[in-house]
GROMACS .gro file of C-alpha atoms in nm:
model
  208
    1ALA     CA    1  25.079  -0.406  11.619
    2ASN     CA    2  25.320  -0.699  11.609
    3GLY     CA    3  25.548  -0.804  11.327
    4TRP     CA    4  25.274  -0.999  11.151
    5THR     CA    5  25.053  -0.688  11.104
    6LYS     CA    6  25.089  -0.481  10.787
    7THR     CA    7  24.941  -0.132  10.755
    8LEU     CA    8  24.795  -0.059  10.411
    9LEU     CA    9  24.651   0.293  10.451
   10TRP     CA   10  24.720   0.584  10.688
   11TYR     CA   11  24.540   0.903  10.781
   12PRO     CA   12  24.733   1.230  10.733
   13ASP     CA   13  24.818   1.235  11.105
   14GLY     CA   14  24.976   0.887  11.083
   15THR     CA   15  24.684   0.692  11.232
   16PRO     CA   16  24.638   0.352  11.059
   17ALA     CA   17  24.326   0.343  10.842
   18LEU     CA   18  24.350  -0.007  10.697
   19ALA     CA   19  24.564  -0.301  10.811
   20GLN     CA   20  24.583  -0.675  10.768
   21GLN     CA   21  24.709  -0.953  10.993
   22VAL     CA   22  24.778  -1.321  10.935
   23VAL     CA   23  24.552  -1.544  11.147
   24GLY     CA   24  24.618  -1.915  11.115
   25ASN     CA   25  24.584  -2.009  10.749
   26GLY     CA   26  24.376  -1.698  10.675
   27ARG     CA   27  24.398  -1.324  10.699
   28LEU     CA   28  24.211  -1.058  10.899
   29VAL     CA   29  24.157  -0.717  10.736
   30MET     CA   30  24.088  -0.433  10.983
   31ALA     CA   31  23.936  -0.100  10.872
   32ASN     CA   32  23.946   0.210  11.094
   33PHE     CA   33  23.662   0.391  10.915
   34GLY     CA   34  23.291   0.357  10.857
   35LEU     CA   35  23.138   0.188  10.555
   36SER     CA   36  22.870   0.445  10.476
   37ALA     CA   37  22.921   0.737  10.236
   38GLU     CA   38  22.871   0.983  10.523
   39ASP     CA   39  23.176   0.844  10.708
   40SER     CA   40  23.423   0.819  10.423
   41ASP     CA   41  23.465   0.903  10.055
   42LEU     CA   42  23.731   0.638   9.990
   43GLY     CA   43  23.497   0.457   9.753
   44LYS     CA   44  23.526   0.750   9.510
   45HIS     CA   45  23.899   0.694   9.462
   46GLY     CA   46  24.010   0.442   9.203
   47LEU     CA   47  24.319   0.343   9.400
   48PHE     CA   48  24.108   0.238   9.699
   49VAL     CA   49  23.872   0.036   9.478
   50ALA     CA   50  24.168  -0.141   9.316
   51LEU     CA   51  24.314  -0.215   9.660
   52MET     CA   52  23.988  -0.372   9.778
   53GLN     CA   53  23.963  -0.582   9.464
   54GLY     CA   54  24.321  -0.703   9.513
   55LEU     CA   55  24.251  -0.802   9.876
   56VAL     CA   56  23.940  -0.996   9.779
   57GLU     CA   57  24.127  -1.167   9.495
   58ASP     CA   58  24.401  -1.276   9.736
   59LEU     CA   59  24.141  -1.429   9.970
   60ARG     CA   60  24.052  -1.689   9.708
   61SER     CA   61  24.172  -2.040   9.784
   62THR     CA   62  24.489  -2.133   9.600
   63GLY     CA   63  24.549  -2.489   9.716
   64GLY     CA   64  24.290  -2.591   9.969
   65THR     CA   65  24.287  -2.541  10.343
   66GLN     CA   66  24.465  -2.788  10.565
   67THR     CA   67  24.231  -2.963  10.804
   68HIS     CA   68  24.316  -3.162  11.114
   69THR     CA   69  24.142  -3.486  11.207
   70ILE     CA   70  24.122  -3.660  11.544
   71GLY     CA   71  24.362  -3.949  11.588
   72GLU     CA   72  24.621  -3.802  11.352
   73LEU     CA   73  24.941  -3.609  11.418
   74VAL     CA   74  24.874  -3.234  11.395
   75HIS     CA   75  25.133  -2.982  11.275
   76GLU     CA   76  25.044  -2.614  11.266
   77THR     CA   77  25.256  -2.302  11.225
   78ILE     CA   78  25.229  -2.054  11.513
   79THR     CA   79  25.156  -1.714  11.359
   80GLN     CA   80  25.126  -1.522  11.687
   81LYS     CA   81  25.412  -1.388  11.896
   82PHE     CA   82  25.622  -1.673  12.033
   83ASN     CA   83  25.912  -1.635  12.276
   84LYS     CA   84  26.148  -1.930  12.264
   85ASP     CA   85  26.320  -1.811  12.585
   86ALA     CA   86  25.996  -1.795  12.787
   87SER     CA   87  25.817  -2.079  12.962
   88ALA     CA   88  25.701  -2.379  12.761
   89PRO     CA   89  25.359  -2.343  12.594
   90VAL     CA   90  25.060  -2.523  12.748
   91THR     CA   91  24.782  -2.664  12.531
   92GLU     CA   92  24.427  -2.703  12.662
   93ARG     CA   93  24.188  -2.960  12.516
   94PRO     CA   94  23.826  -2.876  12.422
   95ASP     CA   95  23.711  -3.027  12.755
   96GLY     CA   96  23.939  -2.793  12.951
   97LYS     CA   97  24.200  -3.055  13.046
   98PRO     CA   98  24.570  -3.008  12.961
   99MET     CA   99  24.691  -3.176  12.644
  100ARG     CA  100  24.989  -3.405  12.675
  101ASP     CA  101  25.245  -3.491  12.408
  102VAL     CA  102  25.274  -3.133  12.282
  103ALA     CA  103  25.594  -3.011  12.114
  104VAL     CA  104  25.706  -2.682  11.961
  105SER     CA  105  25.983  -2.682  11.702
  106ILE     CA  106  26.136  -2.394  11.505
  107HIS     CA  107  26.202  -2.441  11.134
  108GLU     CA  108  26.321  -2.152  10.916
  109SER     CA  109  26.243  -1.906  11.201
  110ARG     CA  110  25.881  -2.027  11.205
  111PRO     CA  111  25.763  -2.199  11.527
  112THR     CA  112  25.552  -2.508  11.462
  113LEU     CA  113  25.310  -2.667  11.709
  114SER     CA  114  25.276  -3.048  11.709
  115LEU     CA  115  24.991  -3.234  11.879
  116ASP     CA  116  25.020  -3.611  11.905
  117ALA     CA  117  24.692  -3.769  11.791
  118PRO     CA  118  24.427  -3.551  11.964
  119ALA     CA  119  24.129  -3.763  12.063
  120LEU     CA  120  23.854  -3.499  12.091
  121PRO     CA  121  23.706  -3.278  11.820
  122GLY     CA  122  23.701  -2.906  11.888
  123PHE     CA  123  23.945  -2.620  11.952
  124TYR     CA  124  24.281  -2.677  12.120
  125THR     CA  125  24.409  -2.356  12.280
  126THR     CA  126  24.783  -2.311  12.324
  127ARG     CA  127  24.903  -2.043  12.565
  128GLN     CA  128  25.243  -1.911  12.668
  129ASP     CA  129  25.265  -1.704  12.986
  130GLY     CA  130  24.888  -1.658  12.978
  131GLU     CA  131  24.878  -1.531  12.617
  132THR     CA  132  24.707  -1.734  12.344
  133ILE     CA  133  24.956  -1.811  12.068
  134ALA     CA  134  24.763  -2.078  11.874
  135LEU     CA  135  24.405  -2.195  11.832
  136THR     CA  136  24.390  -2.528  11.653
  137ALA     CA  137  24.066  -2.674  11.516
  138VAL     CA  138  24.047  -3.055  11.510
  139ASN     CA  139  23.754  -3.216  11.326
  140ILE     CA  140  23.598  -3.559  11.323
  141ASP     CA  141  23.674  -3.785  11.029
  142PRO     CA  142  23.463  -3.660  10.735
  143ARG     CA  143  23.369  -4.019  10.656
  144GLU     CA  144  23.161  -4.027  10.976
  145SER     CA  145  22.926  -3.761  10.834
  146ASP     CA  146  22.900  -3.913  10.487
  147LEU     CA  147  22.529  -3.992  10.448
  148ARG     CA  148  22.553  -4.156  10.106
  149ARG     CA  149  22.397  -4.500  10.095
  150VAL     CA  150  22.629  -4.800  10.087
  151SER     CA  151  22.502  -5.106   9.905
  152ALA     CA  152  22.464  -5.438  10.088
  153ASP     CA  153  22.727  -5.600   9.863
  154THR     CA  154  22.984  -5.331   9.949
  155LEU     CA  155  22.918  -5.368  10.322
  156HIS     CA  156  22.945  -5.746  10.292
  157GLU     CA  157  23.282  -5.714  10.117
  158GLN     CA  158  23.414  -5.475  10.382
  159PHE     CA  159  23.310  -5.703  10.667
  160THR     CA  160  23.439  -6.023  10.510
  161ALA     CA  161  23.772  -5.855  10.429
  162ASP     CA  162  23.818  -5.801  10.804
  163GLY     CA  163  23.726  -6.161  10.882
  164VAL     CA  164  23.379  -6.077  11.017
  165THR     CA  165  23.096  -6.322  10.954
  166VAL     CA  166  22.780  -6.152  10.829
  167ASP     CA  167  22.439  -6.314  10.866
  168ALA     CA  168  22.179  -6.056  10.762
  169PRO     CA  169  21.826  -6.131  10.635
  170THR     CA  170  21.732  -6.014  10.286
  171THR     CA  171  21.503  -5.714  10.244
  172ASP     CA  172  21.269  -5.873   9.988
  173ALA     CA  173  21.116  -6.145  10.210
  174GLY     CA  174  20.745  -6.109  10.139
  175PRO     CA  175  20.507  -5.868  10.319
  176THR     CA  176  20.769  -5.752  10.571
  177ALA     CA  177  20.936  -5.556  10.289
  178GLN     CA  178  20.634  -5.323  10.258
  179LEU     CA  179  20.820  -5.041  10.429
  180HIS     CA  180  20.587  -4.769  10.301
  181GLY     CA  181  20.264  -4.934  10.426
  182MET     CA  182  19.933  -4.974  10.241
  183SER     CA  183  19.777  -4.689  10.045
  184LEU     CA  184  19.449  -4.564  10.199
  185TRP     CA  185  19.331  -4.336   9.918
  186GLY     CA  186  19.104  -4.599   9.767
  187TRP     CA  187  18.935  -4.672  10.100
  188LEU     CA  188  18.892  -4.301  10.170
  189LEU     CA  189  18.730  -4.247   9.830
  190LEU     CA  190  18.498  -4.542   9.889
  191GLY     CA  191  18.397  -4.399  10.227
  192ALA     CA  192  18.326  -4.057  10.075
  193MET     CA  193  18.108  -4.210   9.802
  194THR     CA  194  17.918  -4.413  10.066
  195CYS     CA  195  17.850  -4.099  10.270
  196LEU     CA  196  17.723  -3.915   9.960
  197GLY     CA  197  17.491  -4.208   9.876
  198LEU     CA  198  17.347  -4.215  10.228
  199GLU     CA  199  17.297  -3.838  10.216
  200MET     CA  200  17.099  -3.869   9.889
  201LEU     CA  201  16.880  -4.147  10.032
  202LEU     CA  202  16.807  -3.954  10.351
  203LEU     CA  203  16.733  -3.634  10.157
  204GLY     CA  204  16.490  -3.822   9.925
  205ALA     CA  205  16.314  -3.987  10.221
  206TYR     CA  206  16.281  -3.652  10.400
  207ARG     CA  207  16.122  -3.480  10.098
  208SER     CA  208  15.875  -3.761  10.044
   0.00000   0.00000   0.00000
């Protein structure tokens, strides 16, 4: 285990039973025992239950998770092992091509990775001497997936503010605005009644 791993429980022979490790902005908890009652009786001990409750409580968000968006400068702390005396890290884009304009700075003994305005959404993998030291997720702008309807007046204001001339037809111009079509239930009911009437006439003629 590296310096970022903390052992929480041990077996009597010194083997780690429960450990945690910082991964990006989150935390990975690793258990070296089974979850069923046949594998372990840890659930019967109050100290173990309190420890699990404390870990779950600490996993709750305290200030929101930082997200990275394409086109913006990305700063992310490297939580994996980083050797400042080794070769310079290399960052690979989601399409497999090398990422340019990558810098690593050290502030308060914490190495920080900086990506200059990544253009593609996805995962950017940073390696040093073949070992992955950072995996950075870059997302599209959340406004691009906002499906809430924007009124015509708001769109018109946004376009005119940018000096764009808008010439759009209105949506209430007579029959072309019937977007949902014509209801057919009345015609279907009329057809059913006609069929029933014909059936009655044919049945009466057949009996006579």
